[in-house]
Coordinates of C-alpha atoms in Angstrom, one line a residue:
M62 CA -15.1 74.2 -48.2
P63 CA -11.6 75.4 -49.5
S64 CA -10.2 78.5 -49.1
S65 CA -10.4 80.9 -52.2
K66 CA -6.7 81.2 -52.2
S67 CA -6.0 77.4 -53.3
T68 CA -8.3 78.0 -56.4
R69 CA -6.7 80.9 -58.1
F70 CA -5.1 80.3 -61.7
D71 CA -1.1 80.4 -61.5
V72 CA -0.7 83.2 -64.2
A73 CA 3.2 83.7 -63.5
N74 CA 3.7 80.1 -64.0
F75 CA 1.6 79.9 -67.4
M76 CA 3.6 83.2 -68.7
K77 CA 7.0 81.9 -67.8
T78 CA 6.1 78.5 -69.5
R79 CA 4.7 79.8 -72.7
K80 CA 7.8 81.9 -73.1
E81 CA 10.1 79.0 -72.8
M82 CA 8.1 77.4 -75.4
R83 CA 8.4 80.3 -77.7
Q84 CA 11.9 80.7 -77.3
K85 CA 12.4 77.1 -77.9
A86 CA 10.4 77.1 -81.3
V87 CA 12.2 80.4 -82.6
D88 CA 15.4 78.5 -82.0
Q89 CA 14.0 75.5 -83.8
S90 CA 12.8 77.7 -86.7
R91 CA 16.4 79.3 -87.0
S92 CA 18.3 75.8 -87.1
L93 CA 15.8 74.8 -89.9
K94 CA 16.6 77.6 -91.9
T95 CA 20.2 77.6 -91.4
E96 CA 20.1 73.9 -92.6
L97 CA 17.8 74.7 -95.5
N98 CA 20.3 77.2 -96.9
T99 CA 23.1 74.8 -96.6
I100 CA 21.2 72.4 -98.5
N101 CA 20.4 75.1 -101.3
R102 CA 24.1 76.0 -101.3
K103 CA 24.9 72.3 -102.0
I104 CA 22.4 72.0 -104.6
N105 CA 23.5 75.1 -106.5
R106 CA 27.0 74.3 -106.2
L107 CA 26.4 70.7 -107.7
K108 CA 24.3 72.5 -110.7
S109 CA 27.5 74.7 -111.4
K110 CA 29.9 72.1 -112.0
P111 CA 30.8 71.3 -115.8
G112 CA 29.4 68.6 -117.5
T113 CA 25.9 68.9 -115.6
H114 CA 22.8 70.1 -117.1
P115 CA 20.0 71.5 -115.1
S116 CA 16.9 68.9 -115.4
T117 CA 13.5 69.9 -116.2
P118 CA 10.9 69.4 -113.5
G119 CA 10.3 65.8 -115.3
G120 CA 14.1 64.9 -114.9
R121 CA 15.0 65.4 -118.6
T122 CA 18.3 67.0 -119.7
R123 CA 18.0 70.1 -121.6
P124 CA 19.2 70.0 -125.0
P125 CA 22.4 72.5 -125.8
T126 CA 22.3 76.1 -127.4
H127 CA 24.1 76.0 -130.8
L128 CA 24.4 78.9 -133.1
V129 CA 23.9 78.1 -137.0
K130 CA 24.9 81.5 -139.1
G131 CA 24.5 83.6 -136.0
K132 CA 21.2 82.4 -135.1
S133 CA 20.1 79.5 -132.4
N134 CA 19.1 76.1 -133.7
L135 CA 16.4 75.9 -130.9
P136 CA 12.6 76.6 -131.5
V137 CA 11.8 80.2 -131.5
R138 CA 9.7 79.8 -127.9
T139 CA 12.6 77.8 -126.4
A140 CA 15.3 80.3 -127.9
V141 CA 13.2 83.4 -126.0
K142 CA 12.4 81.6 -123.0
R143 CA 16.3 80.7 -122.2
R144 CA 17.3 84.5 -123.1
H145 CA 14.8 85.4 -120.5
E146 CA 16.3 83.0 -117.9
T147 CA 19.9 83.9 -119.0
M148 CA 18.9 87.8 -118.6
V149 CA 17.1 87.0 -115.0
A150 CA 20.4 85.0 -113.9
A151 CA 22.6 87.9 -115.1
S152 CA 20.5 90.5 -113.5
V153 CA 20.7 88.5 -110.1
I154 CA 24.4 88.2 -110.3
H155 CA 25.2 91.6 -111.5
G156 CA 22.7 93.6 -109.8
G157 CA 20.3 94.4 -112.5
S158 CA 16.9 94.3 -113.1
E159 CA 14.2 94.2 -115.7
N160 CA 13.9 97.8 -115.9
Y161 CA 17.8 98.5 -115.6
P162 CA 19.4 95.6 -117.8
K163 CA 22.7 97.4 -118.4
P164 CA 24.5 95.8 -115.5
A165 CA 23.4 92.3 -116.7
L166 CA 24.6 93.2 -120.3
D167 CA 27.8 94.7 -118.9
G168 CA 28.7 91.5 -117.2
I169 CA 27.8 89.1 -120.0
F170 CA 29.9 91.1 -122.3
D171 CA 32.8 91.2 -119.7
T172 CA 32.5 87.6 -119.1
L173 CA 32.6 86.6 -123.1
N174 CA 35.4 89.0 -123.5
K175 CA 37.5 87.3 -120.7
R176 CA 36.5 83.6 -121.2
C177 CA 35.9 83.5 -124.9
K178 CA 39.1 83.0 -127.4
L179 CA 39.6 85.8 -130.3
D180 CA 39.0 83.2 -132.9
S181 CA 35.7 82.3 -131.4
M182 CA 34.5 85.9 -130.9
Q183 CA 35.4 86.7 -134.6
Q184 CA 33.4 83.9 -135.6
Y185 CA 30.5 85.2 -133.3
V186 CA 30.9 88.3 -134.9
L187 CA 31.3 87.7 -138.5
S188 CA 28.4 85.0 -138.6
N189 CA 25.9 87.4 -137.9
E190 CA 24.9 89.3 -141.0
T191 CA 23.2 92.1 -138.8
L192 CA 26.0 92.6 -136.6
T193 CA 28.8 92.6 -139.6
D194 CA 26.4 95.1 -141.4
K195 CA 25.5 97.4 -138.9
V196 CA 28.7 97.4 -136.6
V197 CA 31.7 96.2 -138.4
S198 CA 31.0 98.1 -141.8
T199 CA 30.0 101.3 -140.0
V200 CA 32.9 101.6 -137.9
Y201 CA 35.2 100.5 -141.0
K202 CA 33.4 103.3 -143.2
K203 CA 34.2 105.8 -140.6
N204 CA 37.7 104.8 -140.3
V205 CA 38.0 104.8 -144.4
S206 CA 36.4 108.4 -144.7
S207 CA 38.9 109.4 -141.9
F208 CA 41.7 107.9 -143.9
E209 CA 40.8 109.4 -147.2
K210 CA 40.9 113.1 -145.5
S211 CA 44.2 112.4 -144.0
S212 CA 47.8 113.4 -145.0
T213 CA 48.7 110.0 -145.4
N214 CA 46.2 109.5 -148.1
V215 CA 47.6 112.8 -149.8
K216 CA 51.0 111.7 -149.7
R217 CA 49.6 108.5 -151.3
S218 CA 48.1 110.2 -153.9
I219 CA 51.1 112.6 -154.8
A220 CA 53.2 109.5 -154.7
T221 CA 50.9 107.9 -157.4
F222 CA 50.6 111.0 -159.5
Y223 CA 54.4 111.5 -159.8
S224 CA 56.0 107.9 -159.5
S225 CA 57.9 107.2 -162.7
G226 CA 56.9 110.4 -164.5
I227 CA 53.9 112.8 -164.1
M228 CA 50.5 110.9 -165.3
G229 CA 48.6 113.6 -166.3
K230 CA 44.9 114.4 -165.5
R231 CA 43.2 111.5 -167.7
K232 CA 46.0 108.8 -166.6
Y233 CA 45.5 109.6 -163.0
Q234 CA 41.7 109.5 -163.3
A235 CA 41.7 106.2 -165.0
V236 CA 44.3 104.8 -162.6
R237 CA 42.0 106.2 -159.7
L238 CA 38.8 104.4 -161.0
A239 CA 40.9 101.2 -161.7
L240 CA 42.0 100.9 -158.3
S241 CA 38.8 101.5 -156.3
M242 CA 36.0 100.7 -158.8
K243 CA 34.6 97.8 -160.8
K244 CA 31.9 97.1 -163.0
S245 CA 28.6 96.8 -161.3
D246 CA 26.4 93.9 -161.5
R247 CA 23.1 96.1 -161.2
K248 CA 21.4 97.3 -164.1
N249 CA 21.3 100.8 -163.0
K250 CA 24.6 101.3 -161.9
N251 CA 27.7 101.7 -164.2
R252 CA 30.5 101.3 -161.6
S253 CA 30.5 100.2 -157.9
S254 CA 33.1 100.4 -155.5
V255 CA 35.8 97.5 -154.9
C256 CA 35.0 95.9 -151.5
I257 CA 37.3 93.6 -149.3
M258 CA 33.9 92.7 -147.4
P259 CA 30.5 93.4 -147.8
K260 CA 30.0 97.3 -147.5
C261 CA 33.4 97.6 -146.8
P262 CA 35.2 99.7 -149.9
I263 CA 38.9 100.0 -150.1
P264 CA 40.2 103.7 -149.5
K265 CA 40.0 105.9 -152.8
L266 CA 42.7 108.2 -153.9
L267 CA 42.0 112.0 -153.9
T268 CA 40.1 113.3 -156.9
Y269 CA 42.1 115.0 -159.4
N270 CA 40.8 118.8 -158.4
N271 CA 41.7 118.0 -154.7
L272 CA 45.1 116.7 -155.6
V273 CA 45.7 119.6 -157.4
H274 CA 44.4 121.7 -154.6
E275 CA 47.1 119.9 -152.2
I276 CA 49.8 120.2 -154.6
N277 CA 49.3 124.1 -154.7
K278 CA 49.6 124.1 -151.1
I279 CA 53.0 123.1 -150.9
E280 CA 55.4 125.7 -150.5
I281 CA 58.2 125.5 -153.3
G282 CA 59.3 129.2 -153.4
N283 CA 58.6 131.9 -155.9
V284 CA 58.0 130.5 -159.3
F285 CA 58.5 133.1 -162.4
S286 CA 56.8 132.6 -165.7
V287 CA 59.2 132.8 -168.7
E288 CA 56.7 134.8 -170.9
E289 CA 56.3 137.5 -168.3
Y290 CA 60.1 137.8 -167.4
F291 CA 61.3 137.7 -170.7
Q292 CA 58.5 139.2 -172.5
D293 CA 60.8 140.9 -175.2
A294 CA 62.5 137.5 -176.2
T295 CA 59.2 135.6 -176.7
E296 CA 57.7 137.8 -179.2
D297 CA 59.2 136.0 -181.9
D298 CA 59.3 132.4 -180.3
L299 CA 56.3 130.7 -178.6
V300 CA 57.6 129.5 -175.3
R301 CA 55.8 128.3 -172.3
G302 CA 57.5 127.5 -169.0
C303 CA 58.8 128.6 -165.4
F304 CA 61.8 129.1 -163.6
R305 CA 62.9 129.7 -160.0
K306 CA 66.0 132.0 -159.2
L307 CA 69.2 130.6 -158.0
E308 CA 69.6 133.0 -155.0
E309 CA 66.2 131.4 -153.4
F310 CA 66.5 128.0 -154.9
L311 CA 70.0 126.8 -154.0
P312 CA 69.7 127.6 -150.2
R313 CA 66.6 125.8 -150.2
L314 CA 68.0 122.7 -152.0
A315 CA 71.1 123.1 -149.5
Q316 CA 68.8 123.0 -146.6
F317 CA 66.9 120.0 -148.0
Y318 CA 70.1 118.1 -147.9
L319 CA 71.6 119.3 -144.8
R320 CA 68.6 118.1 -142.7
K321 CA 69.6 115.7 -139.9
D322 CA 67.9 112.8 -141.3
R323 CA 69.7 113.1 -144.5
K324 CA 72.8 114.7 -143.6
E325 CA 73.9 111.5 -141.9
S326 CA 73.1 109.1 -145.1
L327 CA 75.0 111.3 -147.4
K328 CA 78.3 110.1 -148.9
W329 CA 80.6 113.1 -149.5
F330 CA 83.2 110.9 -151.7
G331 CA 86.4 112.4 -150.3
Y332 CA 85.0 116.2 -150.1
P333 CA 84.6 117.8 -146.8
Q334 CA 81.3 117.4 -145.3
G335 CA 78.9 119.9 -146.6
T336 CA 80.3 120.1 -149.8
L337 CA 77.4 120.3 -152.5
L338 CA 78.2 120.1 -156.3
V339 CA 75.8 121.8 -158.3
A340 CA 75.3 121.4 -162.1
L341 CA 73.4 123.4 -164.5
G342 CA 71.8 121.2 -167.6
G343 CA 70.0 122.3 -170.6
D344 CA 67.7 119.0 -170.8
G345 CA 64.3 119.9 -172.2
C346 CA 65.1 123.6 -173.0
P347 CA 63.5 124.9 -176.1
F348 CA 65.2 124.9 -179.3
G349 CA 64.6 126.9 -182.5
K350 CA 64.6 125.7 -186.2
N351 CA 67.4 123.2 -186.8
E352 CA 68.4 122.5 -183.3
K353 CA 69.6 126.0 -183.0
S354 CA 69.2 127.9 -179.7
C355 CA 66.4 130.4 -179.6
S356 CA 66.3 134.0 -178.2
V357 CA 64.6 132.8 -174.9
V358 CA 67.4 130.6 -174.1
K359 CA 70.2 133.1 -174.9
K360 CA 68.4 135.5 -172.6
Y361 CA 68.0 133.0 -169.9
V362 CA 71.5 132.2 -170.1
Q363 CA 72.6 135.7 -169.9
F364 CA 70.3 136.1 -166.8
L365 CA 71.6 132.8 -165.3
C366 CA 75.2 134.1 -165.3
Q367 CA 74.4 137.4 -163.7
E368 CA 72.7 135.4 -160.9
I369 CA 75.8 133.3 -160.5
A370 CA 77.9 136.4 -160.3
D371 CA 75.6 138.3 -157.8
L372 CA 75.7 134.9 -155.4
Q373 CA 79.4 135.2 -154.9
G374 CA 80.5 136.7 -151.4
K375 CA 76.8 136.4 -150.2
V376 CA 76.5 134.6 -146.6
F377 CA 73.7 132.0 -145.9
D378 CA 72.5 130.6 -142.7
I379 CA 71.6 126.7 -143.7
E380 CA 71.1 124.5 -140.5
G381 CA 73.3 126.4 -138.3
I382 CA 75.9 126.4 -141.1
K383 CA 77.2 129.7 -142.2
G384 CA 78.8 129.9 -145.8
T385 CA 79.1 132.0 -148.9
F386 CA 78.8 131.1 -152.7
G387 CA 81.9 131.7 -154.8
T388 CA 84.8 130.4 -157.2
N389 CA 87.7 131.0 -154.9
G390 CA 89.0 128.4 -152.5
N391 CA 87.7 130.3 -149.2
T392 CA 84.1 129.8 -150.0
M393 CA 82.0 127.1 -148.8
W394 CA 79.9 126.2 -151.5
R395 CA 81.6 126.5 -155.1
P396 CA 80.3 125.9 -158.4
W397 CA 81.2 122.3 -159.8
K398 CA 84.1 122.7 -162.1
Y399 CA 83.3 121.6 -165.8
E400 CA 86.1 123.4 -167.7
E401 CA 86.9 120.2 -169.3
R402 CA 83.5 119.8 -170.7
V403 CA 83.5 123.3 -172.0
A404 CA 86.7 122.6 -173.9
V405 CA 85.5 119.4 -175.5
A406 CA 82.3 121.6 -176.4
N407 CA 84.3 124.2 -178.0
Q408 CA 86.2 121.5 -179.8
V409 CA 83.0 120.1 -181.2
D410 CA 81.9 123.5 -182.4
K411 CA 85.2 124.2 -184.1
F412 CA 85.0 120.8 -186.0
K413 CA 81.4 121.4 -187.2
Q414 CA 82.7 124.7 -188.7
S415 CA 85.5 123.1 -190.4
L416 CA 82.7 120.6 -192.1
S417 CA 80.2 123.3 -193.0
T418 CA 82.9 124.5 -195.6
K419 CA 83.8 121.3 -197.1
Q420 CA 81.9 120.3 -200.3
F421 CA 80.7 116.7 -200.3
P422 CA 79.7 114.8 -203.5
A423 CA 76.3 114.5 -204.3
K424 CA 76.3 110.6 -204.2
Q425 CA 77.5 110.6 -200.5
L426 CA 74.7 112.8 -199.4
R427 CA 72.2 110.1 -200.8
T428 CA 73.6 107.5 -198.4
K429 CA 71.5 108.0 -195.1
G430 CA 68.9 105.2 -195.1
I431 CA 65.7 104.3 -196.9
L432 CA 64.6 107.6 -197.3
K433 CA 67.6 108.9 -199.1
E434 CA 67.8 105.8 -201.2
A435 CA 64.2 106.5 -202.2
I436 CA 65.2 110.2 -203.1
A437 CA 68.1 109.0 -205.1
K438 CA 65.9 106.4 -207.2
S439 CA 63.2 108.9 -207.6
K440 CA 65.8 111.4 -209.6
L441 CA 63.8 114.2 -208.7
P442 CA 64.3 117.5 -210.6
V443 CA 66.0 120.7 -209.1
S444 CA 62.7 122.4 -209.3
C445 CA 61.3 120.0 -206.8
K446 CA 61.5 122.1 -203.8
K447 CA 58.3 120.8 -201.7
F448 CA 57.0 117.4 -200.9
V449 CA 53.7 118.3 -202.6
D450 CA 55.6 118.7 -205.9
V451 CA 57.0 115.1 -205.7
P452 CA 55.4 113.0 -208.2
K453 CA 53.0 110.5 -206.7
D454 CA 54.4 107.6 -208.8
S455 CA 58.0 108.1 -207.5
P456 CA 59.7 105.8 -204.9
F457 CA 60.1 108.3 -202.3
S458 CA 56.4 109.3 -202.7
Q459 CA 55.2 105.8 -202.7
V460 CA 57.4 105.2 -199.6
V461 CA 56.0 108.0 -197.7
T462 CA 52.7 107.1 -198.4
A463 CA 53.2 103.4 -197.3
L464 CA 54.8 104.8 -194.2
K465 CA 51.7 106.9 -193.5
F466 CA 48.7 104.5 -194.5
E467 CA 50.4 100.9 -194.2
V468 CA 52.8 101.3 -191.4
K469 CA 50.5 103.8 -189.8
A470 CA 53.3 106.0 -188.5
K471 CA 51.6 109.2 -189.5
C472 CA 53.7 111.5 -187.2
L473 CA 56.8 110.1 -188.9
A474 CA 55.1 110.8 -192.3
R475 CA 54.6 114.4 -191.6
K476 CA 58.0 114.8 -190.4
V477 CA 59.4 113.4 -193.4
A478 CA 57.6 116.0 -195.5
K479 CA 58.6 118.7 -193.5
W480 CA 62.1 117.6 -193.4
Y481 CA 62.1 117.4 -197.4
D482 CA 60.7 120.9 -197.7
E483 CA 63.4 122.2 -195.4
T484 CA 66.2 120.3 -196.8
Q485 CA 65.3 118.6 -200.2
G486 CA 67.0 115.6 -198.9
N487 CA 70.4 117.2 -199.5
G488 CA 71.0 118.9 -196.0
Q489 CA 70.9 117.9 -192.7
D490 CA 69.8 114.2 -191.9
L491 CA 66.5 113.5 -190.6
Q492 CA 66.1 113.6 -186.4
Y493 CA 63.0 111.8 -185.1
R494 CA 62.7 110.1 -181.9
F495 CA 60.5 107.0 -182.4
T496 CA 57.9 106.4 -179.6
G497 CA 57.2 102.7 -178.4
K498 CA 54.4 102.3 -180.6
E499 CA 56.0 103.5 -183.8
S500 CA 59.0 101.3 -183.1
R501 CA 56.6 98.3 -182.8
L502 CA 54.6 99.3 -186.0
F503 CA 58.1 99.8 -187.8
C504 CA 59.4 96.3 -187.0
H505 CA 56.3 94.7 -187.9
N506 CA 55.7 96.3 -191.3
F507 CA 59.3 97.5 -192.6
M508 CA 59.0 95.3 -195.5
R509 CA 56.0 97.2 -196.9
L510 CA 58.4 99.9 -197.2
I511 CA 60.9 97.8 -198.8
K512 CA 58.5 96.6 -201.3
W513 CA 57.8 100.1 -202.7
L514 CA 61.5 100.7 -202.6
S515 CA 61.8 97.8 -205.2
N516 CA 61.1 98.1 -208.8
E517 CA 61.7 95.6 -211.5
K518 CA 64.0 98.1 -213.6
D519 CA 66.4 98.0 -210.6
T520 CA 70.0 97.7 -211.5
R521 CA 72.0 95.0 -210.0
R522 CA 73.4 97.6 -207.2
Q523 CA 69.9 98.9 -206.5
K524 CA 68.8 95.5 -206.1
Q525 CA 71.6 94.5 -203.7
T526 CA 70.8 97.6 -201.6
V527 CA 67.3 97.1 -201.3
L528 CA 67.9 93.4 -200.3
T529 CA 70.5 94.5 -198.0
Y530 CA 68.2 96.7 -196.0
A531 CA 65.5 93.7 -196.3
Y532 CA 67.8 91.6 -194.5
L533 CA 68.9 94.2 -192.2
G534 CA 65.4 94.8 -191.0
L535 CA 64.9 91.1 -190.5
K536 CA 67.6 90.9 -188.3
L537 CA 66.7 93.8 -186.4
R538 CA 63.0 92.6 -185.9
D539 CA 64.5 89.3 -184.6
C540 CA 66.4 91.3 -181.9
V541 CA 63.3 93.4 -180.9
S542 CA 60.8 90.7 -180.8
I543 CA 63.0 88.9 -178.1
F544 CA 64.5 91.4 -175.8
N545 CA 61.3 93.0 -175.2
R546 CA 59.8 89.9 -173.8
F547 CA 59.6 89.1 -169.7
D548 CA 60.2 85.4 -170.1
I549 CA 62.9 84.1 -172.1
T550 CA 64.1 80.4 -172.3
A551 CA 67.8 79.1 -172.4
E552 CA 67.3 78.1 -176.1
Q553 CA 66.4 81.6 -176.9
I554 CA 69.4 83.0 -175.0
T555 CA 71.7 80.7 -177.3
Q556 CA 69.9 81.8 -180.2
L557 CA 70.5 85.3 -179.3
T558 CA 74.3 85.4 -179.8
V559 CA 73.8 84.1 -183.4
V560 CA 71.1 86.7 -184.3
A561 CA 73.1 89.4 -182.7
R562 CA 76.4 88.7 -184.3
E563 CA 74.7 88.4 -187.7
Y564 CA 73.2 91.8 -187.3
F565 CA 76.6 93.3 -186.3
R566 CA 78.2 91.8 -189.3
L567 CA 75.6 92.9 -192.0
N568 CA 76.2 96.4 -190.8
A569 CA 80.1 96.1 -190.6
L570 CA 80.2 94.5 -194.1
F571 CA 77.9 96.3 -196.2
M572 CA 77.3 99.3 -194.2
P573 CA 80.4 100.6 -192.2
S574 CA 79.6 103.8 -191.7
A575 CA 76.3 102.9 -190.0
V576 CA 78.1 101.1 -187.2
N577 CA 77.7 103.1 -184.1
P578 CA 77.6 102.3 -180.4
T579 CA 73.8 101.4 -180.7
V580 CA 74.5 98.8 -183.3
W581 CA 77.6 97.4 -181.4
T582 CA 75.4 97.1 -178.3
M583 CA 72.9 95.3 -180.3
G584 CA 75.3 92.9 -181.8
H585 CA 77.3 92.1 -178.6
I586 CA 75.2 92.7 -175.4
I587 CA 71.5 92.7 -175.9
P588 CA 69.9 89.4 -176.4
N589 CA 67.3 88.8 -178.9
H590 CA 65.4 86.1 -180.6
T591 CA 62.7 85.9 -183.2
Q592 CA 59.5 84.5 -183.3
G593 CA 58.3 83.0 -186.6
F594 CA 54.6 83.3 -188.1
E595 CA 52.7 80.2 -188.3
D596 CA 50.2 81.5 -191.1
P597 CA 51.3 79.8 -194.2
K598 CA 50.1 82.5 -196.3
Y599 CA 52.7 84.8 -195.0
C600 CA 56.6 84.8 -195.0
Y601 CA 58.8 84.9 -192.1
C602 CA 59.2 88.9 -193.1
N603 CA 55.4 89.1 -192.6
L604 CA 54.9 89.8 -196.4
E605 CA 52.3 87.7 -198.3
K606 CA 53.5 84.9 -200.4
R607 CA 52.5 84.1 -204.0
D608 CA 51.8 80.8 -203.1
P609 CA 51.1 79.5 -199.7
G610 CA 53.1 76.5 -200.5
D611 CA 56.3 78.5 -201.1
S612 CA 58.8 78.6 -198.4
K613 CA 59.6 82.3 -198.8
C614 CA 58.4 85.5 -200.5
T615 CA 59.8 86.9 -203.6
F616 CA 62.1 89.2 -201.5
C617 CA 63.6 86.4 -199.0
G618 CA 63.4 83.8 -201.9
D619 CA 65.5 85.6 -204.2
P620 CA 69.1 84.0 -204.9
L621 CA 71.0 87.3 -204.1
M622 CA 69.5 87.0 -200.7
D623 CA 71.1 83.7 -200.1
V624 CA 74.4 85.2 -201.1
I625 CA 74.0 88.0 -198.5
Q626 CA 73.2 85.4 -196.0
S627 CA 76.3 83.4 -196.7
S628 CA 78.6 86.5 -196.6
V629 CA 77.1 87.3 -193.0
E630 CA 77.4 83.8 -191.8
Q631 CA 81.0 83.5 -193.0
G632 CA 82.2 87.1 -192.1
K633 CA 83.3 87.9 -195.9
V634 CA 82.2 89.4 -198.9
L635 CA 81.7 86.4 -201.3
S636 CA 82.9 86.7 -204.9
Q637 CA 79.4 86.6 -206.1
M638 CA 78.8 90.1 -204.8
T639 CA 80.2 92.4 -207.6
L640 CA 80.1 95.4 -205.8
T641 CA 82.9 96.4 -203.2
V642 CA 82.2 97.0 -199.6
E643 CA 83.2 100.7 -200.2
L644 CA 80.4 100.9 -202.9
N645 CA 78.0 99.1 -200.6
G646 CA 78.8 101.7 -197.8
S647 CA 78.0 104.6 -200.0
A648 CA 74.9 103.1 -201.8
G649 CA 72.6 103.5 -198.5
T650 CA 73.2 103.3 -194.8
A651 CA 70.5 102.9 -191.9
G652 CA 69.5 106.1 -190.4
R653 CA 68.9 105.9 -186.8

């Protein structure tokens, strides 16, 4: 029987063997994991290569995603699934999670910002209506709102208000609406903002009240009222205005021009640097009756002279330059020398005084234009001192009535009536400045005045005078009708010379006293052209013909008109004209 020692189990050997086998299994597992990771990396690298698409479990290639008007072209469920897969992949790459997607979104946007071209990015944003409406328009509106409140828009509004003359309240409001508003397509709204893109309106100018508030904030110094400062002188004359004192205004003006940004660009025209010439003019100052100076102007001139005297010897520090105002050679700023101009003005006054003592014949006083010709033909009695006393059937009354109702120049008609009330047609000539509208109306309808000036009982001299005015008006209208155009052809420029020369010759031959620099300029400088009327019922002068088949009206078709035209074309008075140039010149001259 064997001993018990030989039958015992070898536990130590068993434990050693099991440990070796376990270690071998662990090593094999690690080797398999390393190999598996290597294979997975190769698979991922192959998937990330361009031109390859991940395949579905069945081996099919996924269709590419495209945007159509900012929306995916895939079915809704497929698009939702791909968005989810994109977010999951981005979260894994950029360290985000389902509960914290911000890192994934930041990574996607950073990739899009770096890898996408600017044109493509712009197309992505603008193709999506929601993105354009909610993001782009909101940011644009904030910037527009900030710009409208900025100083740049204030300067823009002030420049619009003051450019080429002050607009006024109504004009500024109309310009502001025209620039930024349009007629709305909606039924409930009259106007809507002009937009450069949906919900992106253009910046608006300041409202008139805000503009006035900004203008009042500009520091211009002390401004004094004429009514308050010269109260004694304004009792008889109604004058409104403001002025600034020279002691404050001249240093501010010098400081404006002596700034560094302006000082370097100034041309001193041979004078020492810093020499400023100051001229005091009277443009726009109020005048009394018959262009006489009123008491306010006299009072202000006296005040101005005293201010100039007070400025002499005072020292002013402007931009680091110390100087004084005065008339001697040692002062830095001296008044502009205009002694020659004063001497000429004195000579003019002396000549006017000499003319006031002379007696002119009544016939010569009736030679200033159509109005005085009408007064002469009316043969008004001496007792007719007011225009209301003028007979209604007289040529003068008919011409003024036509001026008011046919020519539509009501202001001029009132001025004529007032002029007659003051002078009875024998004193100072009518002084009136035509507006652009009145000039246009007068050029179109001047023959309506000639019609009432003419009469069947006129003598040959009177008839010749009327037709001379008619021909003169035609040539003047020819000039105006062309040099007010924007476009002009070479043929029209050629015709300009002919018409302008005829206009000048007519004045020189039949109205020598009417030739002035304006007439000379019209005849030798300004190009003009006429445009005929195509309506067969009307003549070239815009009067209605007796018969549409006639070539001219009764005035233009008169034989004496042909004689006048021939005289102008040949440059001499023909023998058919019975009156001399001197009598023709005294028969009536065109007023300005």
